[in-house]
Amino acid sequence: MHTSTPGVSQIGGPQYEKIIDEKFLNSNSDVYRLESFRSTGTVSSSSSSQLRCYFIAKVVFPNPEPTPEQCRDIKAVSDESFMNRATENTIAIYQRVINNALVRTGPVIEAFGVDGSQEKRLVIGYKRGTTQNFFSALSDLYHYYDLYSTRKYVEQFSNGITIVSLYLNRLADSKQPPIDHTITQVLKEASLIYCLPTTPLQGFFKTNELSVQETIYGYIGWIFAQHFLNRLGSEFSTLLKILDRSNPAHAEVISKIKKRLRQETFTRDYILDIIKSYPELIKLLYVNFAMVHYIVPEENSLRPTLSYQRIRTETVMTEEELLAKIRKDTSNTHECMVLESFLTFNKHVLKTNFYQPTKVAISFRMNPDFLPTIEYSNKLYGMFFIIGSEFRGFHLRFRDVARGGIRVIRSRNREAYSINLRSLFDENYALAATQQRKNKDIPEGGSKGTILLDNDKQDKASVAFEKYVDAILDLLIIGQSPGIKEKIVDLHGKPEILFFGPDEGTADFMDWASSHARERGASFWKAFTTGKSQALGGIPHDLFGMTTRSVHQYVLGIYKKLGLSESECTKLQTGGPDGDLGSNEIKISRDKTIGIVDGSGVLYDPHGIDRPELLRLANGRLMISAFDISKLSADGYRVLVDERDVRLPTGEMVADGLAFRNSYHLNPQAAALVFVPCGGRPESVDIDNVHRLLEEDGTPGSSTSSRAPTSSSPRTPASAWRRPGPSSSRTPQPTRVA
């Protein structure tokens, strides 16, 4: 219970609702319901403050696991407290919202009048766990429009649906439009809040300096600038002309200089500080964006009229006028570059779901012409840019008809996340380009999608994937869902179809994506994903180990050519039994695996790792951290990434398990006849350490160098290693055939 002035956010004071969100409503384990009430009187005759109280209770469902039929019956999935108190009208409203929320990826948002008063009731239903801090963010939203709440409820249901119900009034001295118009505005913007409940620019929203759409637009521009701000300068172009890019050593130097310039010139915090310094320019840049992509409803439309106040009140400037103002108002070249990147973004957005009322993430179809050819010499055909509350992602393709997998990128810690974030677009581009080269002899082009989970959302892979897919579908099936989706501006002007496939972390999601495309009315739903189950007309890649089998046949061909027996060949494997490729490699191979490196650490046994135990892990999709070490020989060991000061059977001391894992592919003990990367680490082989994988004559060989290992990034494209190496020996030797 606390004092509360109607219509005023608790700026600078205790953020009670944020605490409630973080402690109770965001919970991944226990489920809580909430009731909140405002007093009708004030705390004293000399104060306008009222009392607000919150009642929070852990939910106990009589039917915690309802059947599919019961899921659609509110009485079968409700908490007892709700059913004892709810009126028949509330039950009827909630039942309708539940029915819609069960079949919709995004939120269901509806408004109702309250008999005998000017009060409006806002009801929002969504799948539990698909947004965070939503309850407290809604308060900031309606306070912005001079509204205050008398009652608020958060109800939970055992079918996984959460419903928020707000009773809203208008402040007596408000200068906002009539409450019906304002509620319509809140209805529209609640979907933006659902997609991105909190951003680093939230303070500008709470103080009314920026509207919710301006705040989120500024956040999106910040992310765009992180990835695409042109920071290399003319000196880099000159260097490229001097150096020979076909020379591997020169290419490595160019790549390192490019990364250094990108990382150290403009950090994320530095870009954010610049954006925060110019909220007035963000307003003008937003209007420039909205004037292109916001569709004003027709006067005779049955939908309520929606007016975005900023568009009406702010001066509309041309691109040239905006550019001149940015250059005049900013203090230095860096500030100018950051704000000019917003103009670049505006100019190259071909279509977006930014103004769709039922979106789950914000998606943009971009014209990729803004990418500098000096860095991206192969021109992209299509580019999608997606931002959600758990992730950011891209989808890139080099032809109109192109296929490639969707990859979920996880980060073990904050440092790994920073590395993954900096390399996200370049990795996506390189993967799609590799796919394009691989497909050179078939009509399909190459594509790839990436989903980078936020540092604190590593357990949200399925939620992020579903939002990623749904947000892209918003831009593919324009106008095919009447009554739910609204028209969008389509500057691309041509129909588009994307073709997704499984990749790291998404093999189990292909059925859902195909089924969801069908539910959304996509005519191409059968072809939307490969790797789906046979019941949907597909061939599950994971079940049949398609990629693994094709690579394995290649290796068997090498064995046959060299006259080797598979059972006698030693092998090092990166990518563990928990992964798609790693588990299938273990299941179909018959070699003598001496080492496995995965996300949890290093497993090694020079006499061959126990095959039945490996199969147990592969069948259970478990990391090597679950390996029964009693099955190792006296010379074997397991070192996990979180272990320190581990003594190996050789007497060697491992000071840091993480560093040991990251560089194990260069360790002399890892020398084997075959190296199979079923997942790995980008940039783990470079000009400084490649010699450690080679003999003096340049042939693949054992790692005998005593130099300290070079630190490496978290993951590596498997394609980097899949090439045969020469060998004159016809008996197993400690050399690598990759």
XYZ file of C-alpha atoms in Angstrom:
738
model
C 0.000 0.000 0.000
C 1.342 3.447 -0.899
C 0.239 7.011 -1.589
C -0.482 7.735 -5.232
C -1.438 10.841 -7.170
C -3.806 9.977 -10.064
C -2.138 10.032 -13.477
C 1.400 10.391 -12.130
C 4.115 7.760 -12.614
C 6.372 7.109 -9.629
C 9.398 8.790 -11.203
C 12.422 8.743 -8.922
C 10.534 6.988 -6.143
C 9.936 3.318 -5.420
C 8.840 1.550 -8.603
C 6.372 -0.728 -6.842
C 4.775 -2.129 -9.977
C 8.168 -2.815 -11.529
C 9.115 -4.718 -8.372
C 5.845 -6.667 -8.596
C 6.586 -7.501 -12.244
C 10.116 -8.692 -11.554
C 9.342 -10.572 -8.345
C 5.983 -12.139 -9.193
C 4.499 -11.611 -12.648
C 7.693 -12.440 -14.582
C 8.123 -15.682 -12.642
C 8.987 -18.743 -14.722
C 7.961 -21.154 -11.974
C 5.213 -20.006 -9.621
C 2.130 -18.189 -10.956
C 0.533 -15.207 -9.205
C -2.691 -13.244 -9.598
C -3.045 -9.588 -8.667
C -5.792 -7.193 -7.589
C -5.149 -3.466 -7.174
C -7.471 -0.719 -5.952
C -7.334 3.063 -5.575
C -9.113 4.762 -2.659
C -11.936 7.193 -3.426
C -10.748 9.630 -0.770
C -7.415 11.368 -0.226
C -4.904 10.739 2.559
C -5.663 14.143 4.105
C -7.668 17.303 3.459
C -4.526 19.145 2.350
C -3.279 16.488 -0.091
C -4.464 15.237 -3.477
C -2.760 11.874 -2.955
C -4.882 8.779 -2.657
C -4.002 5.316 -1.416
C -3.276 2.430 -3.776
C -3.031 -1.144 -2.587
C -1.943 -4.361 -4.277
C -3.066 -7.838 -3.271
C -0.885 -10.614 -4.691
C -1.653 -14.291 -4.260
C 0.000 -17.450 -5.498
C -2.398 -19.254 -7.798
C -3.520 -22.782 -7.070
C -5.276 -24.305 -10.073
C -7.843 -27.045 -9.350
C -7.064 -28.337 -12.850
C -3.368 -27.563 -13.495
C -3.104 -29.655 -16.684
C -6.309 -29.204 -18.698
C -7.037 -31.246 -21.810
C -7.198 -29.435 -25.186
C -10.993 -29.356 -24.878
C -10.855 -27.984 -21.323
C -8.386 -25.257 -22.370
C -11.227 -23.412 -24.095
C -13.520 -23.540 -21.049
C -12.785 -20.716 -18.595
C -14.435 -22.590 -15.746
C -12.067 -25.543 -16.245
C -8.876 -23.455 -16.225
C -9.606 -20.725 -13.664
C -8.281 -20.124 -10.190
C -10.936 -20.652 -7.511
C -10.630 -17.089 -6.213
C -11.434 -15.672 -9.639
C -14.529 -17.811 -10.162
C -15.836 -16.956 -6.700
C -15.631 -13.195 -7.348
C -16.086 -12.653 -11.089
C -19.407 -11.415 -12.461
C -21.137 -13.161 -15.358
C -20.207 -10.214 -17.603
C -16.522 -10.523 -16.690
C -16.584 -14.288 -17.262
C -18.146 -13.768 -20.699
C -15.537 -11.130 -21.664
C -12.637 -13.221 -20.418
C -13.955 -16.316 -22.185
C -13.939 -14.489 -25.523
C -10.451 -13.106 -24.896
C -9.145 -16.573 -23.948
C -10.587 -18.101 -27.124
C -8.790 -15.511 -29.249
C -5.530 -15.576 -27.264
C -5.231 -19.369 -27.627
C -5.122 -19.139 -31.426
C -3.184 -15.902 -31.773
C 0.556 -15.456 -31.303
C 0.188 -11.829 -30.256
C -1.911 -10.091 -27.601
C -5.705 -9.734 -27.699
C -6.545 -6.128 -26.788
C -10.137 -4.933 -26.324
C -11.918 -1.974 -24.685
C -15.363 -1.820 -23.087
C -17.529 0.860 -21.573
C -18.621 0.722 -17.928
C -22.344 1.218 -17.364
C -23.262 4.459 -15.665
C -19.833 6.148 -15.919
C -17.241 7.604 -18.280
C -14.831 4.887 -17.142
C -13.363 2.548 -19.761
C -12.257 -1.019 -19.237
C -9.167 -2.238 -21.099
C -8.736 -6.044 -21.289
C -5.545 -7.612 -22.647
C -4.936 -11.338 -23.010
C -1.683 -13.038 -24.047
C 0.277 -16.251 -23.633
C 2.080 -16.260 -20.296
C 5.845 -15.799 -20.567
C 5.762 -14.041 -23.962
C 6.450 -10.592 -22.499
C 8.162 -9.212 -19.396
C 7.444 -6.156 -17.198
C 4.230 -5.589 -19.156
C 2.041 -4.666 -16.173
C 4.241 -1.781 -15.029
C 4.857 -0.589 -18.609
C 1.092 -0.272 -19.165
C 0.902 2.238 -16.295
C 3.490 4.436 -17.998
C 1.445 4.221 -21.205
C -1.912 5.373 -19.871
C -0.309 7.997 -17.622
C 1.215 9.541 -20.763
C -2.323 10.150 -22.041
C -3.583 11.691 -18.774
C -5.438 8.577 -17.690
C -5.436 6.927 -14.280
C -6.729 3.598 -13.036
C -9.231 2.918 -10.291
C -8.894 -0.874 -10.381
C -6.427 -3.287 -11.971
C -6.403 -7.061 -12.176
C -3.988 -9.714 -13.453
C -5.652 -13.117 -13.749
C -3.907 -16.362 -14.612
C -5.348 -19.488 -16.208
C -3.964 -23.009 -16.316
C -4.126 -23.079 -20.132
C -1.184 -20.620 -20.140
C -3.173 -17.431 -20.733
C -2.714 -14.228 -18.706
C -5.377 -11.496 -18.735
C -4.769 -7.928 -17.561
C -7.855 -5.797 -16.888
C -7.607 -2.024 -16.295
C -10.389 0.412 -15.344
C -9.321 3.810 -16.677
C -10.534 7.367 -16.069
C -9.418 10.683 -17.514
C -7.889 13.414 -15.350
C -10.263 16.339 -14.858
C -7.769 18.932 -16.112
C -6.540 16.893 -19.082
C -6.031 18.638 -22.415
C -5.998 15.349 -24.310
C -8.750 14.496 -26.834
C -12.006 12.866 -25.568
C -11.453 9.647 -23.650
C -12.817 7.465 -26.479
C -10.079 8.745 -28.810
C -7.413 8.417 -26.129
C -8.421 4.844 -25.307
C -8.128 3.993 -29.004
C -4.623 5.405 -28.916
C -3.773 3.296 -25.871
C -5.212 0.206 -27.573
C -2.926 0.697 -30.547
C 0.175 1.429 -28.527
C -0.327 -1.421 -26.052
C 0.996 -3.743 -28.760
C 4.220 -1.710 -28.930
C 4.515 -1.967 -25.143
C 3.891 -5.726 -25.379
C 6.704 -6.070 -27.949
C 9.204 -3.906 -26.058
C 8.013 -3.206 -22.484
C 11.237 -1.478 -21.441
C 14.053 0.218 -23.324
C 17.016 2.397 -22.308
C 14.962 5.413 -23.454
C 12.083 4.678 -21.053
C 12.884 7.729 -18.950
C 11.950 10.057 -21.825
C 8.565 8.356 -22.049
C 7.875 8.690 -18.319
C 8.669 12.399 -18.390
C 6.522 12.944 -21.519
C 9.518 14.112 -23.547
C 8.935 11.291 -26.034
C 5.793 9.314 -26.845
C 5.815 5.522 -26.735
C 6.184 5.263 -30.503
C 9.042 7.804 -30.488
C 10.740 5.956 -27.629
C 10.569 2.608 -29.394
C 11.561 4.158 -32.715
C 14.621 5.638 -30.986
C 15.459 2.225 -29.508
C 15.198 0.571 -32.918
C 17.412 3.279 -34.409
C 19.947 2.621 -31.650
C 20.085 -1.083 -32.556
C 20.318 -0.265 -36.271
C 23.231 2.105 -35.621
C 25.056 -0.564 -33.586
C 25.106 -2.876 -36.591
C 25.318 -0.546 -39.571
C 26.904 2.743 -38.638
C 29.619 3.265 -41.256
C 32.674 3.705 -39.081
C 35.523 2.686 -41.345
C 36.263 5.973 -43.125
C 38.237 6.775 -46.261
C 41.496 5.509 -44.749
C 40.131 1.968 -44.732
C 39.225 2.246 -48.425
C 42.749 3.396 -49.198
C 44.201 0.493 -47.232
C 42.054 -1.959 -49.190
C 43.449 -0.637 -52.458
C 47.008 -1.058 -51.217
C 46.629 -4.568 -49.803
C 45.936 -7.690 -51.825
C 42.707 -9.193 -50.536
C 43.460 -12.493 -52.286
C 46.478 -12.841 -49.996
C 45.289 -14.690 -46.839
C 47.627 -12.720 -44.574
C 46.425 -9.402 -46.008
C 42.797 -10.494 -45.776
C 43.283 -11.383 -42.114
C 44.819 -7.987 -41.355
C 41.975 -6.205 -43.160
C 39.384 -8.200 -41.224
C 40.989 -7.439 -37.856
C 41.337 -3.728 -38.589
C 37.698 -3.561 -39.664
C 36.545 -5.178 -36.419
C 38.773 -2.956 -34.326
C 37.443 0.188 -36.010
C 33.862 -0.935 -35.522
C 34.193 -1.965 -31.899
C 36.301 0.854 -30.538
C 35.061 3.890 -32.443
C 31.372 3.629 -31.533
C 30.436 1.514 -28.537
C 26.792 0.755 -27.753
C 26.883 3.083 -24.747
C 28.464 5.894 -26.740
C 25.773 5.641 -29.437
C 23.044 5.595 -26.761
C 24.469 8.678 -25.029
C 24.349 10.573 -28.316
C 20.725 9.555 -28.946
C 19.735 10.611 -25.419
C 21.279 14.035 -26.026
C 18.916 14.862 -28.891
C 15.296 13.870 -28.080
C 13.973 16.733 -30.217
C 15.771 15.352 -33.257
C 14.414 11.874 -32.512
C 10.896 13.366 -32.650
C 11.534 14.871 -36.075
C 13.168 11.703 -37.372
C 10.212 9.678 -36.135
C 7.782 11.926 -38.002
C 9.863 11.416 -41.147
C 9.435 7.639 -40.657
C 5.742 7.788 -39.729
C 4.737 9.992 -42.665
C 5.734 7.137 -44.953
C 4.547 4.066 -43.045
C 1.566 5.162 -40.953
C -1.746 4.797 -42.793
C -4.456 7.192 -41.628
C -7.743 5.236 -41.467
C -10.336 6.160 -44.074
C -13.022 8.544 -42.862
C -15.776 6.033 -43.593
C -13.939 3.167 -41.993
C -15.817 1.215 -39.340
C -12.663 1.251 -37.229
C -12.248 4.032 -34.669
C -10.306 6.999 -35.976
C -6.709 6.943 -34.833
C -4.574 10.059 -34.714
C -0.915 9.967 -33.770
C -0.560 13.302 -32.013
C 3.117 13.728 -32.848
C 2.407 13.527 -36.575
C -0.169 16.272 -36.253
C 1.779 18.622 -34.023
C 5.407 18.286 -35.110
C 6.817 20.047 -38.136
C 7.168 17.693 -41.086
C 10.599 18.147 -42.650
C 11.997 16.778 -45.878
C 15.010 14.517 -45.838
C 17.231 17.379 -47.000
C 15.882 19.710 -44.309
C 16.380 17.062 -41.640
C 19.924 16.401 -42.770
C 20.726 20.109 -42.634
C 19.202 20.407 -39.143
C 21.149 17.394 -37.851
C 24.404 18.854 -39.116
C 23.554 22.239 -37.622
C 22.390 21.024 -34.184
C 24.971 18.320 -33.456
C 28.272 19.165 -31.802
C 30.685 16.932 -33.694
C 31.079 14.443 -36.516
C 30.323 11.396 -34.368
C 26.975 12.778 -33.210
C 26.113 13.700 -36.770
C 26.948 10.187 -37.999
C 24.756 8.526 -35.374
C 21.705 10.663 -36.147
C 22.266 10.434 -39.889
C 22.039 6.647 -39.497
C 18.370 7.154 -38.495
C 17.802 8.835 -41.843
C 19.524 5.927 -43.564
C 17.181 3.579 -41.726
C 14.086 5.587 -42.674
C 15.092 5.750 -46.314
C 15.611 1.994 -46.669
C 12.556 0.574 -44.861
C 10.341 -0.965 -47.540
C 7.622 -2.261 -45.217
C 7.085 -2.728 -41.489
C 4.538 -4.043 -38.986
C 5.317 -1.143 -36.612
C 1.676 0.032 -36.717
C 0.028 -3.401 -36.635
C -2.104 -3.775 -33.477
C -1.473 -7.510 -32.936
C 2.260 -7.811 -33.547
C 4.516 -9.786 -31.228
C 7.827 -8.330 -32.429
C 8.695 -5.439 -34.721
C 9.864 -6.349 -38.207
C 11.254 -4.383 -41.136
C 11.820 -5.419 -44.738
C 14.888 -3.404 -45.676
C 16.364 -2.408 -48.999
C 19.966 -3.621 -48.470
C 21.466 -1.028 -50.842
C 22.800 0.944 -47.865
C 25.359 -1.787 -47.115
C 28.817 -0.598 -48.243
C 30.168 -2.706 -51.105
C 33.643 -2.297 -49.655
C 32.560 -4.620 -46.809
C 29.798 -6.638 -48.467
C 30.899 -7.189 -52.030
C 28.148 -9.701 -52.868
C 24.884 -7.774 -53.026
C 21.954 -9.077 -50.995
C 18.563 -9.506 -52.632
C 16.498 -9.246 -49.456
C 16.973 -8.286 -45.815
C 14.621 -8.535 -42.844
C 15.414 -6.909 -39.493
C 13.435 -8.099 -36.439
C 13.438 -6.862 -32.828
C 11.601 -8.442 -29.901
C 11.732 -8.210 -26.130
C 13.884 -11.353 -25.937
C 16.016 -11.055 -29.066
C 17.127 -9.294 -32.211
C 17.562 -11.025 -35.537
C 18.027 -10.888 -39.289
C 17.019 -12.856 -42.344
C 19.218 -12.407 -45.418
C 18.937 -13.917 -48.879
C 20.871 -13.570 -52.124
C 18.075 -14.503 -54.535
C 14.308 -14.111 -54.603
C 13.911 -17.887 -54.217
C 16.421 -18.929 -51.572
C 16.514 -21.400 -48.724
C 18.511 -21.638 -45.524
C 18.249 -22.479 -41.849
C 17.244 -20.277 -38.917
C 19.863 -20.274 -36.164
C 19.332 -19.420 -32.490
C 22.472 -17.918 -30.971
C 22.961 -18.327 -27.243
C 25.573 -16.635 -25.061
C 27.108 -18.206 -21.986
C 27.862 -14.888 -20.289
C 27.835 -11.137 -20.870
C 31.205 -11.142 -22.582
C 30.099 -13.843 -25.011
C 26.889 -11.899 -25.653
C 28.858 -8.769 -26.536
C 30.993 -10.742 -28.976
C 27.945 -12.402 -30.529
C 26.167 -9.076 -30.821
C 29.059 -7.390 -32.617
C 29.414 -10.236 -35.093
C 25.701 -10.988 -35.566
C 25.086 -9.403 -38.954
C 28.474 -10.368 -40.392
C 27.971 -13.969 -39.290
C 24.481 -14.012 -40.825
C 25.844 -12.538 -44.061
C 28.710 -15.058 -44.223
C 26.401 -18.010 -43.549
C 23.966 -16.906 -46.257
C 26.852 -16.319 -48.678
C 28.188 -19.807 -47.968
C 24.723 -21.221 -48.632
C 24.605 -19.246 -51.882
C 27.918 -20.708 -53.039
C 26.828 -24.202 -52.012
C 23.651 -23.845 -54.096
C 25.487 -22.642 -57.210
C 24.301 -25.600 -59.338
C 20.625 -25.538 -58.319
C 17.863 -22.939 -58.888
C 17.559 -22.067 -55.194
C 19.723 -19.284 -53.841
C 21.220 -19.091 -50.383
C 19.685 -17.540 -47.289
C 20.096 -17.651 -43.536
C 18.342 -16.349 -40.470
C 19.799 -15.553 -37.056
C 18.114 -14.981 -33.699
C 20.389 -13.587 -30.984
C 18.859 -14.149 -27.542
C 19.329 -11.254 -25.128
C 21.848 -11.900 -22.393
C 19.165 -12.445 -19.726
C 16.770 -14.396 -22.007
C 18.813 -17.518 -22.710
C 15.848 -19.757 -21.808
C 13.484 -18.070 -24.288
C 14.555 -19.752 -27.537
C 11.109 -21.077 -28.476
C 9.361 -17.797 -27.584
C 11.904 -15.794 -29.591
C 11.603 -18.129 -32.594
C 7.806 -17.911 -32.610
C 7.917 -14.117 -32.443
C 10.570 -13.985 -35.168
C 8.439 -16.118 -37.508
C 5.164 -14.322 -36.779
C 6.710 -10.870 -37.241
C 8.152 -11.877 -40.634
C 4.805 -13.380 -41.674
C 3.243 -9.962 -40.986
C 5.273 -8.689 -43.940
C 4.736 -11.705 -46.208
C 0.947 -12.162 -46.077
C -0.113 -8.536 -46.198
C -3.868 -8.108 -45.874
C -4.580 -11.852 -45.720
C -5.898 -11.786 -42.138
C -8.886 -9.403 -42.242
C -10.110 -8.192 -38.880
C -6.778 -8.845 -37.194
C -4.034 -7.372 -39.346
C -4.326 -3.959 -40.954
C -2.935 -2.592 -44.191
C 0.706 -1.677 -44.333
C 2.683 0.466 -46.752
C 4.508 -1.839 -49.183
C 7.286 -0.017 -51.017
C 8.707 -3.346 -52.213
C 5.561 -3.863 -54.245
C 6.113 -7.533 -55.056
C 4.964 -10.732 -53.340
C 7.635 -12.482 -51.325
C 7.985 -16.017 -50.009
C 10.725 -17.087 -47.616
C 11.814 -20.683 -47.109
C 13.094 -21.630 -43.665
C 15.043 -24.660 -42.551
C 16.372 -26.039 -39.257
C 19.724 -24.937 -37.903
C 21.356 -24.702 -34.481
C 18.653 -24.614 -31.819
C 15.621 -24.705 -34.153
C 15.284 -28.311 -35.382
C 12.294 -28.890 -33.085
C 10.482 -25.726 -34.195
C 9.869 -26.455 -37.895
C 6.470 -28.110 -37.362
C 5.235 -25.114 -35.411
C 6.413 -22.643 -38.074
C 4.707 -24.517 -40.884
C 1.472 -24.957 -38.910
C 1.493 -21.321 -37.859
C 1.914 -20.171 -41.462
C -1.163 -22.255 -42.302
C -3.112 -20.704 -39.400
C -2.113 -17.253 -40.632
C -3.542 -18.066 -44.057
C -0.245 -18.317 -45.937
C -0.767 -20.069 -49.265
C 2.845 -21.280 -49.155
C 2.688 -22.910 -45.707
C 3.692 -26.391 -46.936
C 6.922 -25.043 -48.420
C 7.565 -22.528 -45.634
C 9.846 -24.907 -43.710
C 11.933 -27.938 -44.478
C 12.784 -30.415 -41.754
C 9.192 -30.678 -40.547
C 7.620 -34.014 -39.634
C 6.294 -36.454 -42.200
C 2.733 -35.795 -40.988
C 3.086 -32.285 -42.455
C 4.658 -33.548 -45.660
C 8.259 -33.012 -44.655
C 11.444 -34.905 -43.945
C 12.735 -34.147 -40.428
C 16.437 -33.385 -40.913
C 17.220 -34.176 -37.325
C 15.547 -37.587 -37.311
C 17.327 -38.727 -40.447
C 20.552 -36.836 -39.746
C 20.634 -35.443 -43.276
C 23.566 -33.056 -42.965
C 25.516 -35.459 -40.778
C 24.994 -38.402 -43.119
C 26.102 -36.477 -46.189
C 29.301 -35.285 -44.478
C 29.867 -38.751 -43.023
C 29.647 -40.325 -46.493
C 32.328 -37.891 -47.574
C 34.557 -39.036 -44.708
C 33.871 -42.708 -45.510
C 34.965 -41.978 -49.065
C 38.271 -40.631 -47.727
C 38.721 -43.775 -45.619
C 38.092 -45.940 -48.677
C 40.523 -43.916 -50.766
C 43.225 -44.278 -48.114
C 42.429 -47.909 -47.354
C 41.501 -47.229 -43.731
C 39.117 -49.024 -41.405
C 36.705 -46.634 -39.689
C 36.921 -48.445 -36.358
C 40.691 -47.826 -36.221
C 40.496 -44.079 -37.000
C 40.799 -41.559 -34.193
C 38.508 -38.518 -34.220
C 38.146 -35.134 -32.521
C 34.611 -33.738 -32.520
C 33.497 -30.186 -31.727
C 29.807 -29.832 -31.039
C 28.517 -32.176 -28.389
C 25.892 -34.908 -28.028
C 23.278 -32.310 -27.098
C 23.252 -30.831 -30.611
C 21.594 -31.997 -33.818
C 24.774 -32.682 -35.772
C 26.809 -33.816 -32.778
C 24.277 -36.387 -31.595
C 23.772 -37.805 -35.087
C 27.524 -37.981 -35.669
C 27.884 -40.100 -32.534
C 24.980 -42.348 -33.550
C 26.117 -43.136 -37.099
C 29.913 -43.225 -36.699
C 31.957 -46.297 -35.752
C 35.323 -44.639 -35.211
C 37.511 -44.233 -32.146
C 36.468 -40.834 -30.759
C 39.215 -39.500 -28.495
C 37.924 -35.991 -27.841
C 34.656 -34.026 -27.760
C 34.389 -30.286 -27.162
C 30.969 -28.740 -26.475
C 29.455 -25.832 -24.606
C 30.092 -27.430 -21.222
C 33.768 -28.305 -21.663
C 36.237 -30.898 -22.948
C 36.017 -34.706 -22.785
C 39.135 -36.700 -23.728
C 40.333 -40.285 -23.657
C 43.295 -41.332 -25.828
C 42.068 -44.952 -25.787
C 38.662 -43.978 -27.166
C 35.710 -42.532 -25.251
C 33.259 -45.184 -24.081
C 30.828 -45.601 -27.011
C 27.732 -46.849 -25.064
C 28.010 -43.878 -22.699
C 28.318 -41.500 -25.661
C 25.219 -43.049 -27.214
C 23.348 -42.531 -23.954
C 24.180 -38.831 -24.059
C 23.358 -38.557 -27.780
C 19.960 -40.232 -27.350
C 19.183 -37.989 -24.387
C 20.612 -34.859 -26.052
C 22.858 -34.270 -23.047
C 26.113 -32.329 -22.850
C 29.376 -33.996 -21.881
C 28.884 -32.531 -18.403
C 26.488 -35.489 -17.927
C 29.136 -38.068 -18.927
C 29.838 -40.769 -16.324
C 33.551 -40.140 -15.744
C 33.937 -43.567 -14.152
C 33.876 -44.872 -17.726
C 37.063 -42.983 -18.650
C 40.418 -44.754 -18.734
C 43.226 -43.762 -16.367
C 44.559 -41.451 -19.085
C 41.201 -39.791 -19.796
C 39.715 -36.602 -18.325
C 36.833 -34.176 -18.437
C 37.357 -30.449 -17.836
C 34.229 -28.276 -17.559
C 34.215 -24.581 -18.412
C 33.449 -23.476 -14.857
C 36.289 -25.510 -13.307
C 39.644 -24.110 -12.261
C 42.993 -25.596 -11.280
C 42.272 -29.064 -12.673
C 45.238 -31.444 -12.837
C 45.250 -33.715 -15.897
C 46.577 -37.315 -15.836
C 49.695 -36.010 -17.623
C 50.394 -33.728 -14.650
C 49.492 -30.596 -16.592
C 47.493 -28.030 -14.587
C 44.471 -26.380 -16.251
C 44.042 -22.993 -14.612
C 40.811 -21.975 -16.415
C 38.353 -24.495 -17.881
C 36.770 -21.925 -20.189
C 40.065 -20.904 -21.786
C 41.051 -24.572 -22.045
C 37.823 -25.372 -23.901
C 38.087 -22.350 -26.208
C 41.544 -23.307 -27.472
C 41.363 -27.097 -27.299
C 41.243 -27.470 -31.081
C 44.867 -26.229 -31.013
C 45.950 -28.498 -28.155
C 48.517 -31.194 -29.087
C 46.400 -33.804 -27.294
C 43.559 -33.056 -29.715
C 45.570 -34.407 -32.662
C 43.541 -37.094 -34.439
C 43.156 -38.549 -37.904
C 39.756 -36.900 -38.390
C 38.426 -33.575 -37.142
C 34.629 -33.282 -37.426
C 33.118 -29.903 -36.539
C 29.432 -30.385 -35.656
C 29.297 -26.860 -34.308
C 32.045 -24.685 -33.004
C 33.523 -21.268 -32.736
C 33.871 -18.433 -35.273
C 37.314 -16.966 -35.805
C 38.976 -19.773 -33.866
C 41.488 -20.191 -36.675
C 43.288 -17.079 -37.910
C 46.570 -15.963 -39.406
C 48.212 -16.019 -35.976
C 47.437 -19.634 -35.087
C 46.735 -21.536 -38.312
C 50.313 -22.832 -38.325
C 49.458 -24.834 -35.200
C 47.173 -27.015 -37.312
C 49.826 -27.679 -39.966
C 53.089 -29.537 -40.324
C 56.168 -27.659 -41.492
C 55.464 -28.666 -45.110
C 51.937 -27.212 -44.894
C 50.032 -30.508 -44.689
C 47.409 -31.003 -41.957
C 49.170 -32.285 -38.872
C 49.390 -32.516 -35.129
C 49.450 -29.342 -33.038
C 52.970 -29.369 -31.649
C 53.547 -25.656 -31.160
C 54.172 -24.587 -27.579
C 52.892 -21.051 -28.129
C 50.103 -19.818 -25.955
C 46.656 -20.379 -27.499
C 44.906 -17.421 -29.074
C 41.608 -16.547 -27.441
C 38.602 -17.188 -29.615
C 34.983 -16.220 -29.969
C 32.032 -18.351 -28.931
C 31.033 -20.216 -32.129
C 32.287 -21.347 -35.535
C 30.579 -22.115 -38.840
C 30.990 -25.853 -39.412
C 31.657 -25.242 -43.107
C 35.009 -23.688 -42.222
C 36.541 -27.148 -41.713
C 34.795 -29.396 -44.227
C 37.550 -29.834 -46.786
C 39.822 -32.844 -47.365
C 43.476 -32.707 -46.488
C 46.264 -34.572 -48.279
C 47.826 -37.645 -46.767
C 50.326 -40.132 -48.126
C 49.986 -42.598 -45.263
C 47.692 -45.615 -45.502
C 47.631 -46.248 -41.760
C 46.132 -44.079 -39.022
C 48.545 -41.330 -38.012
C 48.065 -38.340 -35.689
C 47.148 -36.022 -38.571
C 43.895 -34.237 -39.308
C 41.644 -35.005 -42.237
C 38.987 -32.326 -41.864
